[in-house]
Coordinates of C-alpha atoms in Angstrom, one line a residue:
V1 CA 12.1 4.2 -4.5
L2 CA 10.2 7.5 -4.2
S3 CA 13.3 9.5 -3.2
E4 CA 15.2 8.0 -6.1
R5 CA 12.4 8.9 -8.5
L6 CA 12.3 12.5 -7.1
I7 CA 16.0 12.9 -7.8
S8 CA 15.8 11.2 -11.2
C9 CA 13.0 13.5 -12.3
A10 CA 15.0 16.5 -11.2
R11 CA 18.0 15.3 -13.1
I12 CA 16.1 14.7 -16.3
S13 CA 14.2 18.0 -16.2
G14 CA 17.2 20.0 -15.1
V15 CA 15.6 21.6 -12.1
K16 CA 17.7 22.9 -9.2
R17 CA 15.0 22.7 -6.4
V18 CA 12.8 19.8 -5.4
A19 CA 9.9 19.6 -3.0
L20 CA 8.1 16.8 -1.1
A21 CA 4.6 17.5 0.0
G22 CA 1.2 16.0 0.8
G23 CA 0.4 13.0 2.9
V24 CA 3.4 11.0 1.8
A25 CA 5.7 13.8 3.2
S26 CA 4.6 12.9 6.7
N27 CA 6.9 9.8 6.4
S28 CA 10.0 10.8 8.4
L29 CA 12.2 8.2 6.6
L30 CA 11.2 9.4 3.2
R31 CA 11.8 13.0 4.3
E32 CA 15.3 12.2 5.5
M33 CA 16.2 10.1 2.4
S34 CA 14.9 12.7 0.0
K35 CA 16.7 15.5 1.7
S36 CA 20.0 13.5 1.8
R37 CA 19.7 12.5 -1.8
A38 CA 18.9 16.0 -2.9
E39 CA 21.9 17.4 -1.0
D40 CA 24.1 14.8 -2.6
E41 CA 23.0 16.0 -6.0
G42 CA 23.4 19.7 -5.1
L43 CA 19.7 20.3 -5.2
E44 CA 17.7 22.6 -2.9
F45 CA 15.2 20.6 -0.9
Y46 CA 11.9 21.9 0.4
C47 CA 9.4 20.1 2.7
P48 CA 6.8 21.6 4.9
P49 CA 6.5 20.7 8.6
P50 CA 4.7 17.3 9.1
I51 CA 1.7 19.0 10.6
L52 CA 1.1 20.6 7.2
C53 CA 1.5 17.4 5.3
T54 CA -2.0 16.1 5.5
D55 CA -3.7 13.4 3.5
N56 CA -6.4 14.6 1.0
A57 CA -8.7 11.8 2.2
A58 CA -8.8 13.4 5.6
M59 CA -9.8 16.7 4.1
I60 CA -12.5 15.1 2.0
A61 CA -13.8 13.2 5.0
T62 CA -14.0 16.4 7.0
R63 CA -16.0 18.1 4.2
G64 CA -18.3 15.1 4.1
Y65 CA -18.8 15.3 7.8
F66 CA -19.9 18.9 7.7
N67 CA -22.1 18.2 4.7
F68 CA -23.7 15.4 6.7
I69 CA -24.3 17.7 9.7
E70 CA -25.9 20.2 7.4
G71 CA -28.2 17.5 6.0
K72 CA -26.6 17.5 2.6
A73 CA -26.3 14.0 1.0
A74 CA -26.1 12.5 -2.4
S75 CA -28.6 9.9 -3.7
S76 CA -27.7 6.3 -3.3
G77 CA -27.2 6.2 -7.1
L78 CA -24.1 8.3 -6.9
N79 CA -21.0 6.4 -8.0
A80 CA -17.3 7.3 -8.5
V81 CA -16.2 7.8 -12.1
A82 CA -12.4 7.7 -12.2
T83 CA -12.2 8.9 -15.8
L84 CA -14.5 11.9 -15.4
A85 CA -12.8 15.0 -16.7
L86 CA -12.2 17.9 -14.3
G87 CA -13.7 21.3 -15.1

């Protein structure tokens, strides 16, 4: 489904190059299918090596670990606000 969406979006927007990145790009089957579909459509395909396709949650957890070691912590009243504007 994801590789089909990638190709469909490329076709709709008229781009000639597609990229797969982030944690999802660690999935070898998705990488292979996306590359194959892109080649079938005449698109250039880019995907970094799996070692560079890390999950954002792992990066956030690492930052949290170092904050904890430094004694930095939020109050127990802190809560996630999914609709909070960035910036």
